[in-house]
PDB file of C-alpha atoms and ligand atoms in Angstrom:
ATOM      1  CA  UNK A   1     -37.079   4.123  -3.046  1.00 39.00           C
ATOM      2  CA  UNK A   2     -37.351   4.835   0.750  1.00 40.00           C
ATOM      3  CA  UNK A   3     -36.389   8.192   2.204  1.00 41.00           C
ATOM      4  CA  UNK A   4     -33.667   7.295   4.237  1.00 45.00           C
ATOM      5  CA  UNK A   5     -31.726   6.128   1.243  1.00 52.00           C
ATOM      6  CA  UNK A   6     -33.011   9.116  -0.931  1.00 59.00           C
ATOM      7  CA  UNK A   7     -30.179  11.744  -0.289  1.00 61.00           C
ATOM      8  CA  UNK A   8     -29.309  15.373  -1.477  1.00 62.00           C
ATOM      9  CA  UNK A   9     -25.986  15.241  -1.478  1.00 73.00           C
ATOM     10  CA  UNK A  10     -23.846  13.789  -4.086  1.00 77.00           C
ATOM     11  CA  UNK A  11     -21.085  12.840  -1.677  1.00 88.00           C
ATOM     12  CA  UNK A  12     -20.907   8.812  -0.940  1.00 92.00           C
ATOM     13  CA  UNK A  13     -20.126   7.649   2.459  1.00 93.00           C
ATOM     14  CA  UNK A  14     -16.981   6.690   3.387  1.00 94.00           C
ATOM     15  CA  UNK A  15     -17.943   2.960   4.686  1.00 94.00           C
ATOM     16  CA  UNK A  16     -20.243   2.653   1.384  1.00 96.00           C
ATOM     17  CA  UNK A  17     -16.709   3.888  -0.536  1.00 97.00           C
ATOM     18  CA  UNK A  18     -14.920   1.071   1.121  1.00 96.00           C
ATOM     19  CA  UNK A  19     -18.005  -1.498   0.523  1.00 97.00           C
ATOM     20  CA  UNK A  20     -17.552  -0.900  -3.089  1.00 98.00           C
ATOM     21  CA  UNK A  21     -13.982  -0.800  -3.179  1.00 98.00           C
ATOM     22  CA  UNK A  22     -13.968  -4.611  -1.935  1.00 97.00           C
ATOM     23  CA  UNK A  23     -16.690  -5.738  -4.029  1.00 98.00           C
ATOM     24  CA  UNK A  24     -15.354  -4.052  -7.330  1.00 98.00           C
ATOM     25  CA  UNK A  25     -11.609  -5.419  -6.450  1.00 98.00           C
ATOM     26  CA  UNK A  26     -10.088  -2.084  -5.605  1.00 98.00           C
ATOM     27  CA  UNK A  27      -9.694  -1.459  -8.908  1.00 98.00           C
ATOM     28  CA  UNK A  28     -11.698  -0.239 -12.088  1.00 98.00           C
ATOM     29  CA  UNK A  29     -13.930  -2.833 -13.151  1.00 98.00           C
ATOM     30  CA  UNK A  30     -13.434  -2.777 -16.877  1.00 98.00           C
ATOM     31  CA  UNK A  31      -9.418  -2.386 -16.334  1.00 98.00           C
ATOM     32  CA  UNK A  32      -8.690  -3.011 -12.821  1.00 98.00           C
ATOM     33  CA  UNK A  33      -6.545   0.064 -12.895  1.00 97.00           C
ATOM     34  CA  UNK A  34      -6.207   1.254  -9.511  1.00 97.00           C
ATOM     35  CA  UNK A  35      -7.404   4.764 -10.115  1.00 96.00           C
ATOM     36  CA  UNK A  36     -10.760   5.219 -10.432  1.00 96.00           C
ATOM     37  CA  UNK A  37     -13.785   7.316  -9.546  1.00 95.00           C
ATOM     38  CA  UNK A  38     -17.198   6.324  -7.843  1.00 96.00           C
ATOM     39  CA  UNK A  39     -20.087   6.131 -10.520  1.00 94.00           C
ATOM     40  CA  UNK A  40     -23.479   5.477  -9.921  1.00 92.00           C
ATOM     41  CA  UNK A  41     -24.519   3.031 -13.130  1.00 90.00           C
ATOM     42  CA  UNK A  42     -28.543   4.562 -12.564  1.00 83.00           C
ATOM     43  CA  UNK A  43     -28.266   8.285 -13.437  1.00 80.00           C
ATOM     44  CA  UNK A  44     -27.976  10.468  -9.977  1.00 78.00           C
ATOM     45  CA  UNK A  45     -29.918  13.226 -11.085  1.00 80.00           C
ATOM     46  CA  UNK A  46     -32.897  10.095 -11.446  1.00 85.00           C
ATOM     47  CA  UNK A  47     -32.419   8.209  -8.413  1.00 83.00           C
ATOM     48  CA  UNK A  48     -30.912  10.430  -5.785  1.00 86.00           C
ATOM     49  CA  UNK A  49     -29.584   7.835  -3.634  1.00 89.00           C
ATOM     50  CA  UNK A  50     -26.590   5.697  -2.261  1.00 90.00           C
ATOM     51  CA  UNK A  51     -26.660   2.135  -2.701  1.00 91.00           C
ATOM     52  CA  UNK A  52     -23.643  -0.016  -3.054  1.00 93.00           C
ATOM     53  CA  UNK A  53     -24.591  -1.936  -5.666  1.00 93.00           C
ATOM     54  CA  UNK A  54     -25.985   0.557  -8.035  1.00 94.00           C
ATOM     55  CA  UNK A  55     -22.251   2.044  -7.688  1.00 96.00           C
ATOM     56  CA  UNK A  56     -19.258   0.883  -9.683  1.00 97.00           C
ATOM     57  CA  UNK A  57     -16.152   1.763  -9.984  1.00 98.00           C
ATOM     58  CA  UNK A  58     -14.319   3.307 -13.204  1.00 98.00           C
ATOM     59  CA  UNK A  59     -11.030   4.481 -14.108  1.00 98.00           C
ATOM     60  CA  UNK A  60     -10.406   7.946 -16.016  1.00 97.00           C
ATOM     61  CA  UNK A  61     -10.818   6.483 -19.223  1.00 98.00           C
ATOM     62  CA  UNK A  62     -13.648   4.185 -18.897  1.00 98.00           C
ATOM     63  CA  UNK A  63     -15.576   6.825 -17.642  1.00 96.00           C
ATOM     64  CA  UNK A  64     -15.183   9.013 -19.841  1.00 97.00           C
ATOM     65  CA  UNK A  65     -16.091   6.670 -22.610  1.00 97.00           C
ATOM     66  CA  UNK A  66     -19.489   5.898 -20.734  1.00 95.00           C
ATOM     67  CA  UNK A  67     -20.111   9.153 -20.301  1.00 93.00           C
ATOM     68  CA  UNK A  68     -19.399  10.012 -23.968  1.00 95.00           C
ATOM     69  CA  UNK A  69     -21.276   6.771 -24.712  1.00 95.00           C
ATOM     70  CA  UNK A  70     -18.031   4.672 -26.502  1.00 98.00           C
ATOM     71  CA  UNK A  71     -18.844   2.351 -23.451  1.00 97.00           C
ATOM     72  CA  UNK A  72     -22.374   0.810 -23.404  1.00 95.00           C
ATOM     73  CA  UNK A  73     -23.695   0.476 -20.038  1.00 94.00           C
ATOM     74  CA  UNK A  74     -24.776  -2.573 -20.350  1.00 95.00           C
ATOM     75  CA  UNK A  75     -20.780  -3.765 -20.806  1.00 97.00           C
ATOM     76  CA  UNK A  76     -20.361  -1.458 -17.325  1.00 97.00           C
ATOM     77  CA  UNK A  77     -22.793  -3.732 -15.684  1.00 97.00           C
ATOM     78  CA  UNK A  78     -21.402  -6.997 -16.773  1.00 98.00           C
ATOM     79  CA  UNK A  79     -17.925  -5.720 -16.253  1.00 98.00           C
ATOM     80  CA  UNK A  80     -19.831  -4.748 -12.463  1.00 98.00           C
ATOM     81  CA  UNK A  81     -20.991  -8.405 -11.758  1.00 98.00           C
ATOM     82  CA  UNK A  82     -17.287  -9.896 -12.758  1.00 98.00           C
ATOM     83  CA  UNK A  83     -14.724  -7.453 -11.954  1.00 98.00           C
ATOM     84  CA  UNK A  84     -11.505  -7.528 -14.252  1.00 98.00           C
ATOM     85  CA  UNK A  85      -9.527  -7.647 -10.615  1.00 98.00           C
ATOM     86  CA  UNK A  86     -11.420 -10.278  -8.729  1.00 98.00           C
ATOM     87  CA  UNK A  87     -11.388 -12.383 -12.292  1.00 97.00           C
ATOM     88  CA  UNK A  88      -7.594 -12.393 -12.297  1.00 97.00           C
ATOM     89  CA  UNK A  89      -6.648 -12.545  -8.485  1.00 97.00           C
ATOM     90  CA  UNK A  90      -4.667  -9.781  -8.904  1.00 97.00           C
ATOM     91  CA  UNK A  91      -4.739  -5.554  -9.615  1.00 97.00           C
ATOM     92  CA  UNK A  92      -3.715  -4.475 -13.045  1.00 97.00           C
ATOM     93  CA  UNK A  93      -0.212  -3.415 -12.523  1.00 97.00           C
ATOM     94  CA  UNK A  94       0.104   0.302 -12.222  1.00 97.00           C
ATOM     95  CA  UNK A  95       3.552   1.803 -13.490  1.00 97.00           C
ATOM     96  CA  UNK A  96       5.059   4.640 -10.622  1.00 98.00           C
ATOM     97  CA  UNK A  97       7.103   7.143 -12.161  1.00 98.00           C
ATOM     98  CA  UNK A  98      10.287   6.775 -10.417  1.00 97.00           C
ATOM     99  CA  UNK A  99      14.045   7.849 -12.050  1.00 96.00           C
ATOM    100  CA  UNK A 100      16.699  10.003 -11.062  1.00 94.00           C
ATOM    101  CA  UNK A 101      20.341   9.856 -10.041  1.00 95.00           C
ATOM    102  CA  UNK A 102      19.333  10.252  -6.047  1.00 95.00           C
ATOM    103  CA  UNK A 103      16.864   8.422  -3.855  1.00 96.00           C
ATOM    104  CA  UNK A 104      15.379   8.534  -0.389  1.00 97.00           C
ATOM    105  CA  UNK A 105      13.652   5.759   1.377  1.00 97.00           C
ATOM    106  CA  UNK A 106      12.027   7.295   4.483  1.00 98.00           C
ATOM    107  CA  UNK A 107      10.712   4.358   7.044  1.00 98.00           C
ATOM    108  CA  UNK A 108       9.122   5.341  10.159  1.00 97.00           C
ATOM    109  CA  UNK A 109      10.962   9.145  10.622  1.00 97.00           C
ATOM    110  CA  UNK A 110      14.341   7.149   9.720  1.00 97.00           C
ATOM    111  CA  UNK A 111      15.890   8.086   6.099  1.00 96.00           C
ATOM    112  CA  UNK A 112      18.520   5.886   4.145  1.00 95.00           C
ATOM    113  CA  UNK A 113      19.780   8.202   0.845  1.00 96.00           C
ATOM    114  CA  UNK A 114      21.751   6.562  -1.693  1.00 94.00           C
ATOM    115  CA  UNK A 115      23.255   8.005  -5.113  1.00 94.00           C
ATOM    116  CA  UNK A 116      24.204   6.060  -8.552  1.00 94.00           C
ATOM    117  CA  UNK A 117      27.464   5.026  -8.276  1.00 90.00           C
ATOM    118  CA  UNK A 118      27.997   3.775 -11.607  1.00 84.00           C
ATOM    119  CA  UNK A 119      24.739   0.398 -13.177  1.00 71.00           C
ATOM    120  CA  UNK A 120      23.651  -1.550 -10.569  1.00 82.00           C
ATOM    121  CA  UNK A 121      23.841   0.801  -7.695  1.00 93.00           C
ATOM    122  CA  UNK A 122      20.997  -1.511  -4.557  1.00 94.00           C
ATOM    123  CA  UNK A 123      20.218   0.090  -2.007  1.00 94.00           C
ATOM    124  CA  UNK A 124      18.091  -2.539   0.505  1.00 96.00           C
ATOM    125  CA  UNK A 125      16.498  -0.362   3.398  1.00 96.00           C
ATOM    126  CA  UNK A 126      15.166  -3.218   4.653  1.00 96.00           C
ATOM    127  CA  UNK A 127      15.038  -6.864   4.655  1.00 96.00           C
ATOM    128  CA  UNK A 128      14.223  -9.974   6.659  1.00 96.00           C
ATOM    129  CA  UNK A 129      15.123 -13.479   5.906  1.00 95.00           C
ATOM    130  CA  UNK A 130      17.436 -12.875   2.817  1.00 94.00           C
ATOM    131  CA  UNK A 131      13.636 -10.730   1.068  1.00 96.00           C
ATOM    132  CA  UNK A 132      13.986  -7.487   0.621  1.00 96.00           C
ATOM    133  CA  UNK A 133      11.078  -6.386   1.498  1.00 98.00           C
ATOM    134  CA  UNK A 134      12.329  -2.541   0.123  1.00 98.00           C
ATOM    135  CA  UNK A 135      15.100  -2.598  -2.069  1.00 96.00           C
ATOM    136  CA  UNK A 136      16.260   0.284  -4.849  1.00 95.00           C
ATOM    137  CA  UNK A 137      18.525  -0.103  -8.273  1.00 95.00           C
ATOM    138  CA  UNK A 138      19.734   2.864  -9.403  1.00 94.00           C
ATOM    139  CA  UNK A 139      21.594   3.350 -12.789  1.00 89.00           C
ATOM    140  CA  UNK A 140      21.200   5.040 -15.841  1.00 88.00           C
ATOM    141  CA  UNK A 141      19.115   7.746 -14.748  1.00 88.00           C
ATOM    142  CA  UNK A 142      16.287   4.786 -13.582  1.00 93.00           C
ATOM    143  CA  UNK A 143      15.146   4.581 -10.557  1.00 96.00           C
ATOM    144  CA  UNK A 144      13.448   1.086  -9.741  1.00 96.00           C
ATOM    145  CA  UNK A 145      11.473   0.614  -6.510  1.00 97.00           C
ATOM    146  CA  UNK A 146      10.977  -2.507  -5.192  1.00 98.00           C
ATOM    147  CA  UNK A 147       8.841  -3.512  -2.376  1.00 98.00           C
ATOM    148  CA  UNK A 148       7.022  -6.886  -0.877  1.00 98.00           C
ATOM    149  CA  UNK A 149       4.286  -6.562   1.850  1.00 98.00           C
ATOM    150  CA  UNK A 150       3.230  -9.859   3.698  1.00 97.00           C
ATOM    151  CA  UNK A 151       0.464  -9.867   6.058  1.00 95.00           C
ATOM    152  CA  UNK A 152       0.159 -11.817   9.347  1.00 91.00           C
ATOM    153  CA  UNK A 153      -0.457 -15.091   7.228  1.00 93.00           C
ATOM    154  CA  UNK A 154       3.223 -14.802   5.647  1.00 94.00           C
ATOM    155  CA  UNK A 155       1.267 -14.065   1.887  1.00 96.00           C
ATOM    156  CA  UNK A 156       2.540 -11.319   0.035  1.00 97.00           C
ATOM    157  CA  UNK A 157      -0.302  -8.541   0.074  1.00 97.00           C
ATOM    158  CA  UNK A 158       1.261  -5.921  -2.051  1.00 98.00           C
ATOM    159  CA  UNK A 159       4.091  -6.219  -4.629  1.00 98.00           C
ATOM    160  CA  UNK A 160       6.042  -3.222  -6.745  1.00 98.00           C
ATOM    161  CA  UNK A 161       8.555  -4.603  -9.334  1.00 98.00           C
ATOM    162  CA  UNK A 162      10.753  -2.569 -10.838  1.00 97.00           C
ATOM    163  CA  UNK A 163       8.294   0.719  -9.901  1.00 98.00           C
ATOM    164  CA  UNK A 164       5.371  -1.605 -11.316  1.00 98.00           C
ATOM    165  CA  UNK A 165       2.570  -1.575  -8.202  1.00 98.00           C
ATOM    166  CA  UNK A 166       0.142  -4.536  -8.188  1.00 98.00           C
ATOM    167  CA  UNK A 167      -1.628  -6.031  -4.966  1.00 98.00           C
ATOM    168  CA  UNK A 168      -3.281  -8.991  -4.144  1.00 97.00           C
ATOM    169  CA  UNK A 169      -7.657  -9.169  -3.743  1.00 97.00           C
ATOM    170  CA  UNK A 170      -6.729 -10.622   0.043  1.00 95.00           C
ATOM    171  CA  UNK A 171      -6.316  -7.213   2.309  1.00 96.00           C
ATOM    172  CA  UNK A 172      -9.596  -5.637   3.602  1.00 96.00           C
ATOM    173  CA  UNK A 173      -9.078  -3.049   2.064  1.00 97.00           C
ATOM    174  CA  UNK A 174      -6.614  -1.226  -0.578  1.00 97.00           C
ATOM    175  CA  UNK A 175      -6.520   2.302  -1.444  1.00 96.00           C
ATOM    176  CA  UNK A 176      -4.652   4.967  -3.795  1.00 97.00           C
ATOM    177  CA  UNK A 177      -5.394   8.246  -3.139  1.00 96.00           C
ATOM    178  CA  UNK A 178      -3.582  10.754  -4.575  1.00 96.00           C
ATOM    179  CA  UNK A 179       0.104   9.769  -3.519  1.00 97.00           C
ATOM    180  CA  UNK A 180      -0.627   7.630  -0.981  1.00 98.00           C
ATOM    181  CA  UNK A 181      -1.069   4.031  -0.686  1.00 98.00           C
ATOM    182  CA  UNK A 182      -2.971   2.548   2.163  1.00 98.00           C
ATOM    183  CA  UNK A 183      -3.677  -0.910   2.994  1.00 98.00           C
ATOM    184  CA  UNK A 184      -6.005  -2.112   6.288  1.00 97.00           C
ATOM    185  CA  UNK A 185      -6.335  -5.344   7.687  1.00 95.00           C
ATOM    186  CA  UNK A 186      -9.475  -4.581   9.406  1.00 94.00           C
ATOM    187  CA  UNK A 187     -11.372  -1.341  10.196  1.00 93.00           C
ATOM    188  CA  UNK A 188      -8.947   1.096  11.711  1.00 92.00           C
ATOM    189  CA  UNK A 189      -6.233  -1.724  11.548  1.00 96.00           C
ATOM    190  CA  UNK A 190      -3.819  -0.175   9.152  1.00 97.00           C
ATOM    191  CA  UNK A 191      -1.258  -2.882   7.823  1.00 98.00           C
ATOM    192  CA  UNK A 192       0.934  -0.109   5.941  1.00 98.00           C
ATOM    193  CA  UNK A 193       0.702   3.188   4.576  1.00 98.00           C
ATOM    194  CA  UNK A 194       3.224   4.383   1.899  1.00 98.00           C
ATOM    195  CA  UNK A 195       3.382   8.066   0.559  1.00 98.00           C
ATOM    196  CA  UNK A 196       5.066   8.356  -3.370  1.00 98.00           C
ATOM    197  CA  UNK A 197       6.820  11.262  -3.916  1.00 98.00           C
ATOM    198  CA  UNK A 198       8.268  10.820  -7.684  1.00 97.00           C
ATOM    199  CA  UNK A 199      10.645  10.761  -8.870  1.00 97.00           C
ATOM    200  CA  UNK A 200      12.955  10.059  -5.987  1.00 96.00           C
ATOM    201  CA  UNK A 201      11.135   9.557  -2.714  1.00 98.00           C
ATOM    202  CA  UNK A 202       9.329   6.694  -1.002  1.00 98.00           C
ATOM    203  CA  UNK A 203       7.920   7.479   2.427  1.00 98.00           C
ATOM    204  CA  UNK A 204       6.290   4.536   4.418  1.00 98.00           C
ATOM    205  CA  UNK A 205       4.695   6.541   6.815  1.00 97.00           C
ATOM    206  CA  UNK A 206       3.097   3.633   9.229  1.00 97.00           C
ATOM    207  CA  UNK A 207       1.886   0.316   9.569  1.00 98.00           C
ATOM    208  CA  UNK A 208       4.114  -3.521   9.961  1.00 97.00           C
ATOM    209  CA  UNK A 209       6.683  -5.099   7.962  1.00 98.00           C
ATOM    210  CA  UNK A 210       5.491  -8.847   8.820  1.00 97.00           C
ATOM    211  CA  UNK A 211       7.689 -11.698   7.422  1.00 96.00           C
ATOM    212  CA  UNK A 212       8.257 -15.027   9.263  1.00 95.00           C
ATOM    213  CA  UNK A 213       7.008 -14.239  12.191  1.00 93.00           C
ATOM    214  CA  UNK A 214       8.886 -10.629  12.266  1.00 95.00           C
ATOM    215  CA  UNK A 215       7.040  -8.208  13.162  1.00 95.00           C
ATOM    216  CA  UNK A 216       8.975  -4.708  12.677  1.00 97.00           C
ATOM    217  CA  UNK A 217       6.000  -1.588  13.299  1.00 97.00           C
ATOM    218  CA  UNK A 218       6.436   1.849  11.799  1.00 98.00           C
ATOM    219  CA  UNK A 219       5.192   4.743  13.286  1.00 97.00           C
ATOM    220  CA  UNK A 220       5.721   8.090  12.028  1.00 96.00           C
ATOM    221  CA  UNK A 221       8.856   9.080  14.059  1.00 97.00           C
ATOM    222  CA  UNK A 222       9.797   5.595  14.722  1.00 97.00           C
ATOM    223  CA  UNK A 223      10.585   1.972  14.167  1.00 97.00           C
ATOM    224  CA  UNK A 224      10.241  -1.128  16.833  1.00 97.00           C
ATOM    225  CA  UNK A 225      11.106  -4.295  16.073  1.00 95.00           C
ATOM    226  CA  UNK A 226       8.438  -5.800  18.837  1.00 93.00           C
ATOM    227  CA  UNK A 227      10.601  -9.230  18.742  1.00 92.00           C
ATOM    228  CA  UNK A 228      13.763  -8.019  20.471  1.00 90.00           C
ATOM    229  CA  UNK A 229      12.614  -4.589  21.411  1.00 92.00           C
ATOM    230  CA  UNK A 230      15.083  -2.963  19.070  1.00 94.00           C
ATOM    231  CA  UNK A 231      14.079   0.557  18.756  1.00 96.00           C
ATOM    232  CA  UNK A 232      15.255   3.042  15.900  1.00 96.00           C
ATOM    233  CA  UNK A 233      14.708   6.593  15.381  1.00 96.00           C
ATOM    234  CA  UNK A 234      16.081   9.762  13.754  1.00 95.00           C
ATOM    235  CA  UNK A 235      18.403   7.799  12.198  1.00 94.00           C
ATOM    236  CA  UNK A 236      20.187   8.723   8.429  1.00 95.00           C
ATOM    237  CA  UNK A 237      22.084   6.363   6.299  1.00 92.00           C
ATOM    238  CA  UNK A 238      23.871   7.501   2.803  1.00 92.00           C
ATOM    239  CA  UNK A 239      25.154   5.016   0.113  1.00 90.00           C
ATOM    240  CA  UNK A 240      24.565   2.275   3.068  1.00 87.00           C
ATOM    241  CA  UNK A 241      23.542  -1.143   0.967  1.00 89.00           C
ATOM    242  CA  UNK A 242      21.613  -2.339   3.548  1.00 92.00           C
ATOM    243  CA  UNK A 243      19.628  -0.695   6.242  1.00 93.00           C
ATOM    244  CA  UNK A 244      17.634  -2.872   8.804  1.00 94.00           C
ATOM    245  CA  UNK A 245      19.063  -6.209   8.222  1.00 94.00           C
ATOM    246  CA  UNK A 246      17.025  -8.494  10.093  1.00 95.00           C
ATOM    247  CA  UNK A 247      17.468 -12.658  10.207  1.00 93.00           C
ATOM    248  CA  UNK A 248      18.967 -15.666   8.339  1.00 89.00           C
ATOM    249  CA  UNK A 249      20.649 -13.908   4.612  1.00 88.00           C
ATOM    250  CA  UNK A 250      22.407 -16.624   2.764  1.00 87.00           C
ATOM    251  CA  UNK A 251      24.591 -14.586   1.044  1.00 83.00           C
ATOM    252  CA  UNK A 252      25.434 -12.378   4.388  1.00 79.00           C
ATOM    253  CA  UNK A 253      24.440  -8.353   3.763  1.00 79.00           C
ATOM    254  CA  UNK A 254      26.066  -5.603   5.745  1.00 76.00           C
ATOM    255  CA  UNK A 255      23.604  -3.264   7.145  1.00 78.00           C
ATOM    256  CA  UNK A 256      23.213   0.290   8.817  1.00 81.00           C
ATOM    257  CA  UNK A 257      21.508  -2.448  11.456  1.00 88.00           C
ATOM    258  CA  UNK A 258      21.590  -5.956  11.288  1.00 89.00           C
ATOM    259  CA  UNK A 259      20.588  -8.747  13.391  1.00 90.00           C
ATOM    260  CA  UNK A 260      21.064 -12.203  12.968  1.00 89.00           C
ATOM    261  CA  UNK A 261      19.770 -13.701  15.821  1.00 88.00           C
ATOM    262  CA  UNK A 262      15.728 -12.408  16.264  1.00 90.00           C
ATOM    263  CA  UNK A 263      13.798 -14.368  18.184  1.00 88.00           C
ATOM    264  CA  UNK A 264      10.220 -15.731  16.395  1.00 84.00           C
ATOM    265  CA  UNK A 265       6.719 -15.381  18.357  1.00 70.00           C
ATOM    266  CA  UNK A 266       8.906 -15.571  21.199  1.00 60.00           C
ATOM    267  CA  UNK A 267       9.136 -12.149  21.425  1.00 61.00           C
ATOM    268  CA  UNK A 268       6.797  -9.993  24.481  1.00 76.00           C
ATOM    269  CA  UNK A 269       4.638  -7.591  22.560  1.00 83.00           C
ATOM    270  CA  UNK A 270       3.740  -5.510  25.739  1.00 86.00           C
ATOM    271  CA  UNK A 271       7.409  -5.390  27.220  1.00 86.00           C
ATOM    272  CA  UNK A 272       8.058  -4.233  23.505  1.00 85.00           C
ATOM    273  CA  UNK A 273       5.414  -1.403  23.267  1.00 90.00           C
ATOM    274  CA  UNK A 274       6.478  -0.381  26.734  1.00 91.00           C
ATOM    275  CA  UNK A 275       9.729   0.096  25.924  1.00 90.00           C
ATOM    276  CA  UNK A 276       9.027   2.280  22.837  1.00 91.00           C
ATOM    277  CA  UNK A 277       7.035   4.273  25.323  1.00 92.00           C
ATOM    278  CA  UNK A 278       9.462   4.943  27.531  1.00 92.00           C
ATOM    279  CA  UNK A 279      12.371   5.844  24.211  1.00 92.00           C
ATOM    280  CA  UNK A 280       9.671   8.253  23.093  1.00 89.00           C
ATOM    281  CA  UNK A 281       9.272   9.588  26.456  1.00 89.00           C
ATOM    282  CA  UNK A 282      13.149  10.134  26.355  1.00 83.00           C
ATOM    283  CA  UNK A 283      13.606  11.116  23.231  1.00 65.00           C
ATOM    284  CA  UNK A 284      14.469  15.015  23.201  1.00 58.00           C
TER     285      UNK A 284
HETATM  286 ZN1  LIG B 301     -10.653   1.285 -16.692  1.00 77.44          ZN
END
C-alpha cells in the first residue's frame, strides 16, 4: 500500500464512483439491479484505501447477505470479474411505481396533464418519426410510462415499458440516484436527465431527444428543436394526445405541436442556439 492511496475517509471519489459504475455495468453485480451501494470486497477498516477494483457494486439485498455472510465472498468476486449486466447486454429491469387516475409529463419547463377518460386513455408528449419516444396509458387506476432514449448513433440507450426501466451497457455513464435518472455521453456531456415523482409525475429535467437525425434539447425552462429553430416554453397541454409531434407518423397524430416537414442535419446548430438566446432574453 502507498500513502497516497491510503485514505482516512470512507467517502469514494466521485470519478472512482463513476469508474466502477462502468466496469460493474451500472448495476449490482450479482443482480444487475440498478440500486446499489459502493462496497469495498477487502474489509475498509484493513486496507484503508480507494482502489477501483477492490470496489464492487451491490444492491440492498446482496449486501446485506454478504455482510450477514448468506453470500460468500468469493461468489462477490466472481460475480465482480463477470457482471450479471455486462453478461446480458442489458440492466435488470427495474419496476417504477407509477398508477393513478392523473398524470403530468413535465419536458423542459413545458407540462402536458392528461386524466383517464375511460381504458386506454395515451397520452404521447412527444414523438418523432411515428416513436414515441414518451408516451402514457392510463386506465384502471394504472399508470404506464413509456419512454425510448436514442443517442447520437440512432441506438436506443434507455428503455421503460410499461413503468419497467432497463438501459443499455452503451452510455458512458448511467445513474439512479434517489429519483433521478441521469445518463452522460461523455464527462459533463449529459444526454438526459429524468426526475420520478410516483405515482403520477415524470419530469425530464435536461438533456436531447435524438432520433433520426432530430435533435430536440431540453433545458430546464425550455425546449429547442435545433433543426428548425422551433422554440417552446411555458407551455401547458390537458387531455392533448399528442404534444410535440415531430416528422413522418404513418397513422397521422394530432399534436399540441406538430411538424411534418423538419429538416435532417440540415439544420444550423449556432443560428439555433442563438435564437434560443435571444427567446430567453425576451422571455418576461
Ligand atoms: Zn443484487
Amino acid at each position: 500500500m502507498t500513502d497516497d492511496t491510503q485514505c482516512t475517509s470512507r467517502n469514494i471519489p466521485l470519478p472512482l464512483q463513476r469508474e466502477i459504475r462502468q466496469r460493474c455495468g451500472f448495476g449490482c453485480v450479482v443482480c444487475g439491479l440498478p440500486l446499489y451501494e459502493y462496497e469495498h470486497m477487502e474489509e475498509w477498516a484493513q486496507v484503508k484505501r480507494h482502489v477501483a477494483d477492490e470496489i464492487t457494486l451491490l444492491c440492498d439485498r446482496h449486501h446485506r447477505e454478504k455482510t450477514g455472510g448468506l453470500l460468500p465472498k468469493e461468489v462477490v468476486r466472481q460475480a465482480n470479474a463477470n457482471p450479471f449486466n455486462l453478461r446480458e447486454g442489458v440492466s435488470k429491469p427495474y419496476d417504477l411505481h407509477f398508477a393513478g387516475k392523473h398524470a403530468e409529463v413535465v419536458i423542459g419547463g413545458n407540462s402536458f396533464t392528461c386524466e383517464d377518460r375511460g381504458y386506454g386513455t395515451v397520452m404521447v408528449p412527444i414523438s418523432i418519426d411515428g416513436v414515441a419516444l414518451v408516451g402514457l396509458i392510463l386506465g384502471d387506476g394504472h399508470l404506464l410510462l413509456n419512454f425510448v432514449a436514442f443517442d447520437e448513433c440512432n441506438v436506443p440507450v434507455l428503455h421503460i415499458k410499461n413503468n419497467q426501466l432497463f438501459y443499455s451497457m452503451s452510455p458512458w455513464d448511467v445513474q439512479l440516484v434517489g429519483t433521478t435518472l441521469t445518463l452522460r455521453e461523455a464527462h459533463r456531456k449529459i444526454l438526459l436527465e429524468i426526475e420520478f415523482a410516483p405515482p403520477n409525475k415524470v419530469v425530464v429535467t435536461r438533456g436531447r431527444f435524438l432520433r433520426n437525425g432530430v435533435e430536440v434539447l431540453v433545458r430546464p425552462d425550455n425546449i429547442l428543436v435545433t433543426n428548425n429553430s422551433t422554440y417552446i416554453s411555458g407551455c401547458h397541454a390537458h387531455n392533448c394526445h399528442g404534444g410535440l409531434i415531430l416528422g413522418h407518423h404513418e397513422r397521422p397524430m394530432g399534436g399540441f405541436m406538430a411538424i411534418q416537414g423538419i429538416p435532417r442535419y440540415l439544420g444550423d446548430r449556432r443560428e439555433a442556439l442563438k435564437f434560443e438566446k435571444e427567446c430567453q432574453e425576451g422571455a418576461p
